Amino acid sequence: MPKRFRLTRRFPVGMTEDGYRRLTRFADDAGLEKGEALSFVFENFDALMDGDNLRSRLRQFTTTLEHRKR
């Protein structure tokens, strides 16, 4: 029997404009609401991500983060 989809947590999220646009596009393409799309990504995180690529992208993101905050 499939698990019932319940949104059990709500939290304020700060996102970049690029990240928000990408989330919105993904949700629209998948026919999901933004919260449902985020839940899908994080519930299936390991299956969706290539570990080596993730580490590389994370390093790239963190090195530019302070500059992007200004």
C-alpha positions as CSV (number, residue, x, y, z in Angstrom):
1,M,0.0,0.0,0.0
2,P,1.5,3.4,-1.0
3,K,2.3,5.9,1.7
4,R,-0.1,8.7,2.2
5,F,1.3,12.0,1.0
6,R,1.1,14.4,3.9
7,L,3.0,17.7,4.3
8,T,4.1,17.4,7.9
9,R,6.7,20.1,8.0
10,R,6.6,23.7,6.9
11,F,9.7,25.9,7.1
12,P,10.8,29.2,5.7
13,V,13.2,28.8,2.8
14,G,15.5,31.3,1.3
15,M,16.3,30.6,-2.4
16,T,18.1,32.3,-5.1
17,E,16.1,33.6,-8.0
18,D,17.7,31.0,-10.3
19,G,16.9,28.2,-7.9
20,Y,13.3,29.3,-7.5
21,R,12.8,29.5,-11.3
22,R,14.3,26.0,-11.7
23,L,12.1,24.6,-9.0
24,T,9.0,26.3,-10.5
25,R,9.9,24.9,-14.0
26,F,10.5,21.4,-12.6
27,A,7.2,21.5,-10.7
28,D,5.3,22.7,-13.7
29,D,6.8,20.1,-16.0
30,A,6.0,17.3,-13.5
31,G,2.5,18.6,-12.8
32,L,3.3,19.1,-9.1
33,E,3.1,22.0,-6.6
34,K,6.4,23.4,-5.5
35,G,6.3,21.7,-2.1
36,E,5.5,18.4,-3.7
37,A,8.4,18.8,-6.1
38,L,10.8,19.5,-3.3
39,S,9.5,16.5,-1.4
40,F,10.0,14.3,-4.5
41,V,13.6,15.5,-4.9
42,F,14.6,14.9,-1.3
43,E,12.8,11.6,-0.9
44,N,14.6,10.4,-4.0
45,F,17.9,12.3,-3.5
46,D,20.3,9.4,-3.7
47,A,18.8,8.0,-6.8
48,L,18.7,11.4,-8.5
49,M,22.2,12.6,-7.7
50,D,25.6,11.5,-8.9
51,G,27.8,11.7,-5.8
52,D,31.0,13.0,-7.6
53,N,29.1,15.6,-9.6
54,L,27.2,16.7,-6.5
55,R,30.4,17.3,-4.6
56,S,31.9,19.3,-7.4
57,R,28.8,21.4,-7.9
58,L,28.5,22.0,-4.1
59,R,32.1,23.2,-4.0
60,Q,31.4,25.5,-6.9
61,F,28.3,26.9,-5.3
62,T,29.9,27.5,-1.9
63,T,32.9,29.3,-3.4
64,T,30.6,31.8,-5.0
65,L,28.0,32.0,-2.3
66,E,29.4,35.0,-0.4
67,H,29.8,37.0,-3.5
68,R,26.3,36.1,-4.6
69,K,24.8,37.3,-1.3
70,R,26.0,40.9,-1.9
